[in-house]
Amino acid sequence: MAKRKSSSPGTEPIEKSEADKQQPWTKVLVIAVALLIIIALSFGGYQLFVHPTWAQVLRDIFIILMALQSLAIGVLLIILIAQIINLSKLLREEILPILNSTNETVSTVKQTTNFVSDTVVSPLVKAASTIAAVRGGMKAIFKRRRPPEA
């Protein structure tokens, strides 16, 4: 980010920050490393072409390394399968009973809600509606008539 010196408005010189100053050097460094890698690979390819016995030895070394890598991947896959088996056993033995218990609790709550609704709320609603009906009837019967205004 650029820092500005405060002089007069409109003619403020822009000063480069440390990150802006280092950016060209990082580009030069990346380009130099890429060139060195390309030169090293070219030189190595030339040497392998000139000395075929080196190429055979290097080929054999890479075959051995690939075999070791395949062996390591096989061992890691076996470990991964064992961990997946342990996870499925954990889910079956511990989590499934918890889910069953939760389902039982939800069922109990639902039954309790239905019971409270049937025994408490419904009679209260019926009583309130009866009281409202009686009150409305009383108002209709004993309604005071106001004299007409002139």
mmCIF file of C-alpha atoms in Angstrom:
data_model
loop_
_atom_site.group_PDB
_atom_site.id
_atom_site.type_symbol
_atom_site.label_atom_id
_atom_site.label_comp_id
_atom_site.label_asym_id
_atom_site.label_seq_id
_atom_site.Cartn_x
_atom_site.Cartn_y
_atom_site.Cartn_z
ATOM 1 C CA MET A 1 0.000 0.000 0.000
ATOM 2 C CA ALA A 2 1.315 3.467 -0.802
ATOM 3 C CA LYS A 3 2.067 5.970 1.936
ATOM 4 C CA ARG A 4 1.583 9.667 1.257
ATOM 5 C CA LYS A 5 3.587 12.529 2.677
ATOM 6 C CA SER A 6 1.462 15.434 3.715
ATOM 7 C CA SER A 7 2.652 18.558 1.932
ATOM 8 C CA SER A 8 0.193 20.620 -0.053
ATOM 9 C CA PRO A 9 -3.084 19.255 -1.369
ATOM 10 C CA GLY A 10 -2.936 18.098 -4.972
ATOM 11 C CA THR A 11 0.867 17.760 -5.164
ATOM 12 C CA GLU A 12 1.442 14.938 -2.705
ATOM 13 C CA PRO A 13 4.395 12.689 -3.579
ATOM 14 C CA ILE A 14 3.686 8.969 -3.176
ATOM 15 C CA GLU A 15 6.194 7.014 -1.120
ATOM 16 C CA LYS A 16 6.580 3.261 -1.704
ATOM 17 C CA SER A 17 6.088 0.940 1.246
ATOM 18 C CA GLU A 18 8.468 -1.891 2.173
ATOM 19 C CA ALA A 19 6.322 -4.512 0.394
ATOM 20 C CA ASP A 20 6.389 -2.469 -2.839
ATOM 21 C CA LYS A 21 10.183 -2.131 -2.605
ATOM 22 C CA GLN A 22 10.701 -5.896 -2.119
ATOM 23 C CA GLN A 23 8.313 -7.018 -4.862
ATOM 24 C CA PRO A 24 10.753 -6.610 -7.833
ATOM 25 C CA TRP A 25 13.399 -8.611 -5.949
ATOM 26 C CA THR A 26 11.008 -11.489 -5.345
ATOM 27 C CA LYS A 27 10.132 -11.593 -9.051
ATOM 28 C CA VAL A 28 13.829 -11.647 -9.966
ATOM 29 C CA LEU A 29 14.481 -14.388 -7.405
ATOM 30 C CA VAL A 30 11.621 -16.570 -8.711
ATOM 31 C CA ILE A 31 12.806 -16.167 -12.306
ATOM 32 C CA ALA A 32 16.403 -17.003 -11.320
ATOM 33 C CA VAL A 33 15.353 -20.152 -9.443
ATOM 34 C CA ALA A 34 13.187 -21.268 -12.388
ATOM 35 C CA LEU A 35 16.111 -20.760 -14.783
ATOM 36 C CA LEU A 36 18.450 -22.722 -12.495
ATOM 37 C CA ILE A 37 15.986 -25.612 -12.363
ATOM 38 C CA ILE A 38 15.623 -25.628 -16.155
ATOM 39 C CA ILE A 39 19.421 -25.552 -16.599
ATOM 40 C CA ALA A 40 19.920 -28.365 -14.062
ATOM 41 C CA LEU A 41 17.283 -30.552 -15.740
ATOM 42 C CA SER A 42 18.786 -29.882 -19.173
ATOM 43 C CA PHE A 43 22.287 -30.738 -17.926
ATOM 44 C CA GLY A 44 20.997 -33.890 -16.226
ATOM 45 C CA GLY A 45 19.172 -34.978 -19.385
ATOM 46 C CA TYR A 46 22.311 -34.413 -21.443
ATOM 47 C CA GLN A 47 24.427 -36.433 -18.991
ATOM 48 C CA LEU A 48 21.915 -39.299 -19.066
ATOM 49 C CA PHE A 49 21.998 -39.249 -22.858
ATOM 50 C CA VAL A 50 25.820 -39.256 -22.939
ATOM 51 C CA HIS A 51 26.245 -41.895 -20.179
ATOM 52 C CA PRO A 52 23.563 -44.593 -20.623
ATOM 53 C CA THR A 53 24.837 -46.632 -17.649
ATOM 54 C CA TRP A 54 23.905 -43.738 -15.337
ATOM 55 C CA ALA A 55 20.445 -43.768 -16.863
ATOM 56 C CA GLN A 56 20.093 -47.487 -16.096
ATOM 57 C CA VAL A 57 21.202 -47.024 -12.482
ATOM 58 C CA LEU A 58 18.911 -44.028 -12.035
ATOM 59 C CA ARG A 59 16.023 -45.988 -13.582
ATOM 60 C CA ASP A 60 16.599 -48.871 -11.155
ATOM 61 C CA ILE A 61 16.711 -46.488 -8.180
ATOM 62 C CA PHE A 62 13.412 -44.897 -9.238
ATOM 63 C CA ILE A 63 11.805 -48.340 -9.675
ATOM 64 C CA ILE A 64 12.833 -49.244 -6.118
ATOM 65 C CA LEU A 65 11.501 -45.925 -4.798
ATOM 66 C CA MET A 66 8.177 -46.439 -6.599
ATOM 67 C CA ALA A 67 7.874 -49.947 -5.115
ATOM 68 C CA LEU A 68 8.520 -48.581 -1.612
ATOM 69 C CA GLN A 69 5.967 -45.840 -2.202
ATOM 70 C CA SER A 70 3.375 -48.393 -3.346
ATOM 71 C CA LEU A 71 4.071 -50.462 -0.230
ATOM 72 C CA ALA A 72 3.631 -47.413 2.014
ATOM 73 C CA ILE A 73 0.362 -46.498 0.283
ATOM 74 C CA GLY A 74 -0.901 -50.058 0.774
ATOM 75 C CA VAL A 75 -0.104 -49.954 4.499
ATOM 76 C CA LEU A 76 -1.799 -46.572 4.861
ATOM 77 C CA LEU A 77 -4.895 -47.867 3.042
ATOM 78 C CA ILE A 78 -5.089 -50.822 5.435
ATOM 79 C CA ILE A 79 -4.869 -48.413 8.390
ATOM 80 C CA LEU A 80 -7.588 -46.247 6.818
ATOM 81 C CA ILE A 81 -9.904 -49.235 6.360
ATOM 82 C CA ALA A 82 -9.337 -50.266 9.994
ATOM 83 C CA GLN A 83 -10.235 -46.750 11.158
ATOM 84 C CA ILE A 84 -13.415 -46.765 9.056
ATOM 85 C CA ILE A 85 -14.396 -50.114 10.595
ATOM 86 C CA ASN A 86 -13.815 -48.685 14.091
ATOM 87 C CA LEU A 87 -15.919 -45.639 13.224
ATOM 88 C CA SER A 88 -18.826 -47.745 11.994
ATOM 89 C CA LYS A 89 -18.629 -49.873 15.162
ATOM 90 C CA LEU A 90 -18.696 -46.689 17.262
ATOM 91 C CA LEU A 91 -21.753 -45.445 15.386
ATOM 92 C CA ARG A 92 -23.549 -48.762 15.839
ATOM 93 C CA GLU A 93 -22.724 -49.306 19.516
ATOM 94 C CA GLU A 94 -22.800 -45.815 21.006
ATOM 95 C CA ILE A 95 -24.607 -43.351 18.788
ATOM 96 C CA LEU A 96 -27.515 -45.613 17.809
ATOM 97 C CA PRO A 97 -28.634 -46.150 21.446
ATOM 98 C CA ILE A 98 -28.466 -42.395 22.014
ATOM 99 C CA LEU A 99 -30.690 -41.831 18.977
ATOM 100 C CA ASN A 100 -33.141 -44.477 20.196
ATOM 101 C CA SER A 101 -33.267 -42.816 23.625
ATOM 102 C CA THR A 102 -33.878 -39.459 21.963
ATOM 103 C CA ASN A 103 -36.746 -40.936 19.929
ATOM 104 C CA GLU A 104 -38.296 -42.334 23.115
ATOM 105 C CA THR A 105 -37.989 -38.933 24.804
ATOM 106 C CA VAL A 106 -39.633 -37.183 21.853
ATOM 107 C CA SER A 107 -42.462 -39.730 21.918
ATOM 108 C CA THR A 108 -42.970 -39.158 25.661
ATOM 109 C CA VAL A 109 -43.045 -35.383 25.170
ATOM 110 C CA LYS A 110 -45.582 -35.771 22.367
ATOM 111 C CA GLN A 111 -47.822 -37.945 24.559
ATOM 112 C CA THR A 112 -47.520 -35.490 27.459
ATOM 113 C CA THR A 113 -48.435 -32.612 25.165
ATOM 114 C CA ASN A 114 -51.503 -34.477 23.910
ATOM 115 C CA PHE A 115 -52.554 -35.317 27.489
ATOM 116 C CA VAL A 116 -52.194 -31.711 28.675
ATOM 117 C CA SER A 117 -54.060 -30.502 25.611
ATOM 118 C CA ASP A 118 -56.933 -32.929 26.188
ATOM 119 C CA THR A 119 -57.248 -32.504 29.970
ATOM 120 C CA VAL A 120 -56.370 -28.847 30.563
ATOM 121 C CA VAL A 121 -56.421 -26.710 27.458
ATOM 122 C CA SER A 122 -59.574 -28.058 25.784
ATOM 123 C CA PRO A 123 -61.789 -27.654 28.894
ATOM 124 C CA LEU A 124 -60.412 -24.148 29.465
ATOM 125 C CA VAL A 125 -61.141 -23.174 25.873
ATOM 126 C CA LYS A 126 -64.658 -24.612 26.142
ATOM 127 C CA ALA A 127 -65.270 -22.772 29.433
ATOM 128 C CA ALA A 128 -63.938 -19.502 28.015
ATOM 129 C CA SER A 129 -66.114 -19.832 24.923
ATOM 130 C CA THR A 130 -69.181 -20.618 27.080
ATOM 131 C CA ILE A 131 -68.505 -17.579 29.281
ATOM 132 C CA ALA A 132 -68.069 -15.404 26.201
ATOM 133 C CA ALA A 133 -71.352 -16.716 24.781
ATOM 134 C CA VAL A 134 -73.220 -16.063 28.052
ATOM 135 C CA ARG A 135 -71.707 -12.587 28.293
ATOM 136 C CA GLY A 136 -72.694 -11.830 24.697
ATOM 137 C CA GLY A 137 -76.215 -13.087 25.346
ATOM 138 C CA MET A 138 -76.533 -10.975 28.500
ATOM 139 C CA LYS A 139 -75.344 -7.900 26.661
ATOM 140 C CA ALA A 140 -77.878 -8.531 23.933
ATOM 141 C CA ILE A 141 -80.727 -9.040 26.409
ATOM 142 C CA PHE A 142 -79.932 -6.256 28.855
ATOM 143 C CA LYS A 143 -78.626 -3.785 26.375
ATOM 144 C CA ARG A 144 -79.318 -0.195 27.435
ATOM 145 C CA ARG A 145 -80.902 1.845 24.815
ATOM 146 C CA ARG A 146 -79.651 5.334 24.490
ATOM 147 C CA PRO A 147 -82.078 8.074 23.832
ATOM 148 C CA PRO A 148 -81.831 9.429 20.327
ATOM 149 C CA GLU A 149 -79.665 12.460 20.073
ATOM 150 C CA ALA A 150 -81.127 15.578 18.683
#
